[in-house]
Structure formats: C-alpha cells, structure tokens
Amino acid sequence: MAAVFVAMVLWGLAPVATRFLVQGSDPMALIAIRLAIGSVCYVPLIPWTGLTELRWTPRQLAAVAGCAVVGIIAYNVSMTYGVQHVEAGLAGALLATEPLWIALLSVVVLKQPLTRPLLWGFVVAFAGVVTLSVGGGVAFDPSMLLGASLVLLGAFLWGVYSVAVGPLVRRFGSFRISAVTLWLGTLPLLVVFFDEVVATARELDAIGWVVLALYGVGAHLVGMLLWNYGLSKVPSARAGLLLNLYPVVSVVGGVVLLGEGVDPVTLVGCAVVVFGLVLSQDNAVSRALVRRR
C-alpha cells in the first residue's frame, strides 16, 4: 500500500509540474524532453526484460503504435495545453475521472456489465465536474473552458488507451508495453519538434531541469514500477481506492508549490468528484451506499 500511495502522489503532482513548466516555455518541446527522459530510463533495463527477444505480428505492431499515439502523444498534448489555462488543482480533479472513463469504455467496448455503483459514481463525479466548472467560473471564461475541456479530453484519451492496451499487456507484460509505447510516442515528437526542443533545452534553468527530470523519471518509471509492485501485493480494488486522492494531491501541490488559491467551490467540487470515484468502486461499501440512495 505504501508503494501504491507513493505512485499516486507522483501522478497527482504531474499537473503541478506541468503547470510550473508551461509558463513561458514551448509546451510541445517540454512534452518531448520529458518523455525522452522517461524513455532513456527504460534502456538500461532492456537486458533483464527480454524485450529484444519479442516477436510482433503486424496486427500487434499496429495496435501498440495506436496505443502510443493515443496514450502518449494525444494524451500528453491535450493535458499539457489544457493545464496552461487552468490551475493544477482543477486539472487534477478532472484527470481523476480517468478510472470512470476506463470503466465506462470497458462497458461499451468490452461488454462488461454496467453496475449500479459505476452508474451512480459517474453521475456524482459528473456533478462534481459541473460544480467545478460553473462555481469556479470556468464555464464563463473561454480560455479556462478550453483548458478544462482539453484536460477532460486527456482523461478520456487515457481511458481509451487503458482499454486498448489491455490485450497487449496480457500478452507481453506491463513493463515491456510501457517501454515500447513510450518510445514509439516520444520519437516522432523529438523529430517533428527538434528545433523547439533544442531552443527550450538552452533556455531552461536549473530548477526547470530538476522538475523535468523528477517528472520524467517519477511519473513514467518510478510511479509505474511502484504501482505494478503494489498491485502484486494487494487487491487492485483496494489499491484503486488510493487513486481517489489524486485531486487532493494536485490541490495541495498547487497551493504549496505554486501558491494557487483554493476557494470553497473548488473544495466542494473536488470532494464531490472524489465521492463519485469512491461510489463507482464495485465493493461492499459502494453497494451499501447505492442501496441507501
């Protein structure tokens, strides 16, 4: 559980790091550099993973390439540009809806049963998103509305990636697929935005490089390894509950590290989103809450 908790904190601080980095720097260059740092971290581990011994069919290659486009490129571009226009706490609350999108897409695509906890959880979480949007003034500010929409789109894209990557992970393993999708998503960004990457690398100060390094290594390598280790020791449903603290970490990180303000509406909206996520868990607690409703 400690490993899962640290992974959740690393992921919850991602909007905070992104918000800090995109102020005054080229977003696409920052994405490429950050992903490149994460990609390099996987290289020394290749001999121990049997990655070079894998044999891919054309269909599997197409599938992993599609996952790289959706989960690495599209997700990061949408999330990064969105965080430019909204505070880290709001971004964290919107990104926290990822488990709901994964569950709903599993119902639609994989024909998994639609449980009452999931349905109620989605309704409550959506009410929290509306509260954040309207009460926080997002719905009345074109720039903030665009940013929030892009962050929410990023959460949806991660849901698409998570559902699509499932068969590949079961076939080749989480570590291998994480490495390959990260490499395939990073390479085109480095090629297309090479000039911007070079210019941004020259402009970044020491603090910027430290944040980029911690973000790249923490989110893409350490967080993933800790999460997988945690899931090998505790039930996934129990571990998944800790992900509900994602927006709390983002809000606290935004306040402490970026000096962002928090109004009562934001706190209420985040609380409603978290409650919706807890409610969506198909366990005894959520079923009891649904029956009471």
Coordinates of C-alpha atoms in Angstrom, one line a residue:
M1 CA 0.0 0.0 0.0
A2 CA 2.9 2.3 0.6
A3 CA 4.2 1.7 -2.9
V4 CA 0.7 2.4 -4.3
F5 CA 0.5 5.6 -2.2
V6 CA 3.9 7.0 -3.5
A7 CA 2.8 6.2 -7.1
M8 CA -0.4 8.1 -6.6
V9 CA 1.5 11.1 -5.1
L10 CA 3.9 11.1 -8.1
W11 CA 1.0 11.1 -10.5
G12 CA -1.0 13.6 -8.5
L13 CA 1.9 16.1 -8.7
A14 CA 2.0 15.8 -12.5
P15 CA -0.4 18.7 -13.1
V16 CA 1.6 20.8 -10.7
A17 CA 4.8 20.1 -12.5
T18 CA 3.2 20.7 -15.9
R19 CA 1.6 24.0 -14.7
F20 CA 5.0 25.1 -13.5
L21 CA 6.9 24.2 -16.7
V22 CA 4.5 25.5 -19.3
Q23 CA 4.6 29.1 -18.1
G24 CA 6.9 30.7 -20.7
S25 CA 8.2 27.6 -22.4
D26 CA 7.1 25.8 -25.5
P27 CA 4.6 23.0 -24.5
M28 CA 5.5 20.6 -27.3
A29 CA 9.2 20.9 -26.6
L30 CA 8.6 20.3 -22.9
I31 CA 6.5 17.2 -23.6
A32 CA 9.2 15.8 -25.9
I33 CA 12.0 16.4 -23.4
R34 CA 10.0 15.0 -20.5
L35 CA 9.1 11.8 -22.5
A36 CA 12.7 11.5 -23.7
I37 CA 13.9 11.5 -20.1
G38 CA 11.4 8.8 -19.2
S39 CA 12.3 6.8 -22.4
V40 CA 16.0 6.8 -21.6
C41 CA 15.3 5.4 -18.1
Y42 CA 14.0 2.2 -19.7
V43 CA 17.0 1.5 -21.9
P44 CA 19.3 0.1 -19.1
L45 CA 16.6 -2.4 -18.2
I46 CA 16.3 -4.0 -21.6
P47 CA 18.6 -6.9 -21.0
W48 CA 16.6 -8.0 -17.9
T49 CA 13.2 -7.8 -19.7
G50 CA 13.7 -10.0 -22.8
L51 CA 12.5 -7.1 -24.9
T52 CA 14.8 -7.8 -27.8
E53 CA 13.5 -11.4 -28.0
L54 CA 9.9 -10.4 -28.7
R55 CA 8.3 -11.3 -31.9
W56 CA 5.5 -9.0 -33.1
T57 CA 2.8 -9.7 -35.7
P58 CA 1.8 -6.8 -38.0
R59 CA -1.5 -6.5 -36.1
Q60 CA 0.2 -6.3 -32.8
L61 CA 2.6 -3.6 -34.1
A62 CA -0.3 -1.6 -35.4
A63 CA -2.1 -1.9 -32.0
V64 CA 0.9 -0.8 -30.0
A65 CA 1.6 2.1 -32.4
G66 CA -2.1 3.2 -32.0
C67 CA -1.7 3.0 -28.2
A68 CA 1.4 5.1 -28.4
V69 CA -0.5 7.8 -30.5
V70 CA -3.4 7.9 -28.1
G71 CA -1.9 7.3 -24.7
I72 CA 1.5 9.0 -25.2
I73 CA 1.1 11.7 -27.8
A74 CA -2.6 12.7 -27.8
Y75 CA -3.0 12.4 -24.0
N76 CA 0.1 14.4 -23.1
V77 CA -0.6 17.1 -25.7
S78 CA -4.2 17.5 -24.6
M79 CA -3.4 17.5 -20.9
T80 CA -0.4 19.9 -21.2
Y81 CA -2.1 22.5 -23.3
G82 CA -5.1 22.3 -21.0
V83 CA -3.1 22.9 -17.9
Q84 CA -1.8 26.1 -19.4
H85 CA -5.3 27.6 -18.8
V86 CA -6.5 26.0 -15.6
E87 CA -4.9 25.7 -12.1
A88 CA -3.3 22.4 -11.1
G89 CA -6.0 21.6 -8.5
L90 CA -8.8 21.8 -11.1
A91 CA -6.7 19.8 -13.6
G92 CA -6.1 17.1 -11.0
A93 CA -9.8 16.8 -10.3
L94 CA -10.6 16.5 -14.0
L95 CA -7.8 13.9 -14.5
A96 CA -9.1 11.9 -11.6
T97 CA -12.1 10.9 -13.7
E98 CA -9.8 8.6 -15.7
P99 CA -10.9 5.4 -13.8
L100 CA -14.6 6.2 -14.6
W101 CA -13.8 6.6 -18.4
I102 CA -11.9 3.3 -18.2
A103 CA -14.9 1.6 -16.6
L104 CA -17.4 3.1 -19.0
L105 CA -15.4 2.3 -22.1
S106 CA -15.0 -1.3 -20.7
V107 CA -18.8 -1.5 -20.6
V108 CA -19.2 -0.1 -24.1
V109 CA -16.2 -1.8 -25.9
L110 CA -15.6 -4.9 -23.8
K111 CA -19.3 -5.5 -23.0
Q112 CA -18.6 -5.7 -19.3
P113 CA -21.7 -5.3 -17.1
L114 CA -22.8 -1.8 -16.1
T115 CA -23.1 -2.0 -12.3
R116 CA -25.2 0.4 -10.2
P117 CA -22.2 1.7 -8.3
L118 CA -20.5 2.6 -11.6
L119 CA -23.6 4.4 -12.9
W120 CA -24.1 6.3 -9.7
G121 CA -20.4 7.1 -9.4
F122 CA -20.3 8.5 -12.9
V123 CA -23.4 10.7 -12.2
V124 CA -22.0 12.0 -8.9
A125 CA -18.5 12.7 -10.4
F126 CA -20.0 14.5 -13.3
A127 CA -21.9 16.7 -10.9
G128 CA -18.6 17.5 -9.2
V129 CA -17.1 18.4 -12.6
V130 CA -20.1 20.7 -13.3
T131 CA -19.7 22.3 -9.8
L132 CA -16.0 23.0 -10.6
S133 CA -16.9 24.4 -14.0
V134 CA -19.8 26.6 -13.1
G135 CA -18.9 27.6 -9.5
G136 CA -15.3 28.2 -10.4
G137 CA -16.2 30.4 -13.3
V138 CA -14.7 28.1 -15.9
A139 CA -17.9 27.9 -17.9
F140 CA -17.9 31.7 -18.3
D141 CA -14.2 32.1 -19.2
P142 CA -13.4 30.9 -22.8
S143 CA -9.8 30.3 -22.0
M144 CA -10.5 28.3 -18.8
L145 CA -13.3 26.4 -20.5
L146 CA -11.0 25.4 -23.4
G147 CA -8.3 24.3 -20.9
A148 CA -10.7 22.3 -18.7
S149 CA -12.2 20.7 -21.9
L150 CA -8.7 19.7 -23.0
V151 CA -7.8 18.2 -19.6
L152 CA -11.1 16.3 -19.6
L153 CA -10.4 15.1 -23.1
G154 CA -7.0 13.9 -21.9
A155 CA -8.7 11.9 -19.1
F156 CA -10.9 10.3 -21.8
L157 CA -8.0 9.5 -24.1
W158 CA -6.2 7.8 -21.2
G159 CA -9.3 5.7 -20.7
V160 CA -9.2 4.7 -24.4
Y161 CA -5.5 3.8 -24.1
S162 CA -6.1 1.8 -21.0
V163 CA -8.8 -0.3 -22.6
A164 CA -6.9 -0.7 -25.9
V165 CA -3.6 -1.7 -24.3
G166 CA -5.1 -4.4 -22.1
P167 CA -4.6 -7.3 -24.6
L168 CA -1.1 -6.2 -25.3
V169 CA -0.2 -6.1 -21.6
R170 CA -1.6 -9.5 -21.0
R171 CA 0.4 -10.8 -23.9
F172 CA 3.8 -9.1 -23.4
G173 CA 3.7 -7.7 -19.9
S174 CA 3.2 -4.2 -18.4
F175 CA 6.8 -3.2 -18.4
R176 CA 7.5 -4.1 -22.0
I177 CA 4.4 -2.4 -23.4
S178 CA 5.1 0.7 -21.2
A179 CA 8.6 0.9 -22.7
V180 CA 7.6 0.3 -26.3
T181 CA 4.6 2.7 -26.3
L182 CA 6.7 5.4 -24.6
W183 CA 9.5 5.0 -27.2
L184 CA 7.1 5.0 -30.1
G185 CA 5.3 8.1 -28.8
T186 CA 8.5 10.0 -28.0
L187 CA 10.4 9.5 -31.2
P188 CA 8.1 11.4 -33.6
L189 CA 7.8 14.3 -31.1
L190 CA 11.6 14.6 -31.0
V191 CA 11.8 14.5 -34.8
V192 CA 9.0 17.0 -35.6
F193 CA 9.8 19.5 -32.8
F194 CA 13.6 19.1 -32.8
D195 CA 14.3 22.8 -33.2
E196 CA 11.9 23.7 -30.4
V197 CA 13.4 21.0 -28.2
V198 CA 16.9 22.4 -28.7
A199 CA 15.8 26.0 -28.1
T200 CA 13.9 25.1 -24.9
A201 CA 16.7 23.0 -23.6
R202 CA 19.0 26.0 -23.9
E203 CA 16.5 28.3 -22.1
L204 CA 15.6 26.1 -19.2
D205 CA 17.3 27.0 -15.9
A206 CA 18.5 24.5 -13.2
I207 CA 15.1 24.4 -11.5
G208 CA 13.3 23.7 -14.7
W209 CA 15.7 20.8 -15.5
V210 CA 15.2 19.4 -12.0
V211 CA 11.4 19.5 -12.3
L212 CA 11.6 17.9 -15.8
A213 CA 13.9 15.2 -14.6
L214 CA 11.7 14.4 -11.5
Y215 CA 8.6 14.5 -13.6
G216 CA 10.0 12.3 -16.4
V217 CA 11.6 9.7 -14.1
G218 CA 8.9 9.8 -11.3
A219 CA 5.8 9.6 -13.5
H220 CA 7.0 7.4 -16.3
L221 CA 9.3 4.9 -14.5
V222 CA 9.2 5.0 -10.7
G223 CA 5.4 5.5 -10.5
M224 CA 4.7 2.7 -12.9
L225 CA 7.1 0.3 -11.2
L226 CA 5.7 1.1 -7.7
W227 CA 2.1 0.8 -8.9
N228 CA 2.8 -2.6 -10.5
Y229 CA 4.6 -3.8 -7.4
G230 CA 1.7 -2.7 -5.2
L231 CA -0.8 -4.5 -7.4
S232 CA 1.2 -7.7 -7.0
K233 CA 0.8 -7.5 -3.2
V234 CA -2.7 -6.1 -2.6
P235 CA -6.1 -6.4 -4.3
S236 CA -6.5 -4.0 -7.2
A237 CA -9.8 -2.7 -5.8
R238 CA -8.1 -1.8 -2.6
A239 CA -5.2 -0.1 -4.4
G240 CA -7.5 1.7 -6.7
L241 CA -9.2 3.4 -3.8
L242 CA -6.0 5.4 -3.2
L243 CA -6.2 6.9 -6.7
N244 CA -9.2 8.8 -5.4
L245 CA -6.7 11.0 -3.5
Y246 CA -5.3 12.2 -6.9
P247 CA -7.1 15.5 -6.9
V248 CA -6.3 16.1 -3.2
V249 CA -2.6 15.8 -4.0
S250 CA -3.0 18.2 -7.0
V251 CA -4.8 20.8 -5.0
V252 CA -2.3 20.6 -2.1
G253 CA 0.6 20.7 -4.5
G254 CA -0.8 23.7 -6.3
V255 CA -1.3 25.6 -3.1
V256 CA 2.1 24.7 -1.5
L257 CA 4.4 24.7 -4.6
L258 CA 2.7 27.2 -6.9
G259 CA 0.9 29.5 -4.5
E260 CA -2.5 28.8 -6.1
G261 CA -5.6 29.8 -4.2
V262 CA -8.4 27.5 -3.3
D263 CA -12.0 28.7 -2.9
P264 CA -14.8 26.8 -1.2
V265 CA -16.4 25.9 -4.5
T266 CA -13.2 24.2 -5.7
L267 CA -13.0 22.2 -2.5
V268 CA -16.7 21.2 -2.7
G269 CA -16.3 20.2 -6.4
C270 CA -13.2 18.1 -5.7
A271 CA -14.9 16.4 -2.8
V272 CA -17.9 15.5 -5.0
V273 CA -15.6 14.1 -7.7
V274 CA -13.8 12.0 -5.1
F275 CA -17.1 10.8 -3.6
G276 CA -18.2 9.8 -7.1
L277 CA -15.0 7.8 -7.6
V278 CA -15.4 6.0 -4.3
L279 CA -19.0 5.3 -5.2
S280 CA -18.1 3.8 -8.5
Q281 CA -16.0 1.1 -6.9
D282 CA -17.8 -2.2 -7.1
N283 CA -17.3 -3.2 -3.5
A284 CA -19.4 -3.7 -0.4
V285 CA -19.1 -0.1 0.7
S286 CA -20.3 1.4 -2.6
R287 CA -23.1 -1.2 -2.9
A288 CA -24.3 -0.2 0.5
L289 CA -24.2 3.5 -0.4
V290 CA -26.2 2.8 -3.6
R291 CA -28.8 0.8 -1.8
R292 CA -29.3 3.6 0.7
R293 CA -29.8 6.1 -2.2

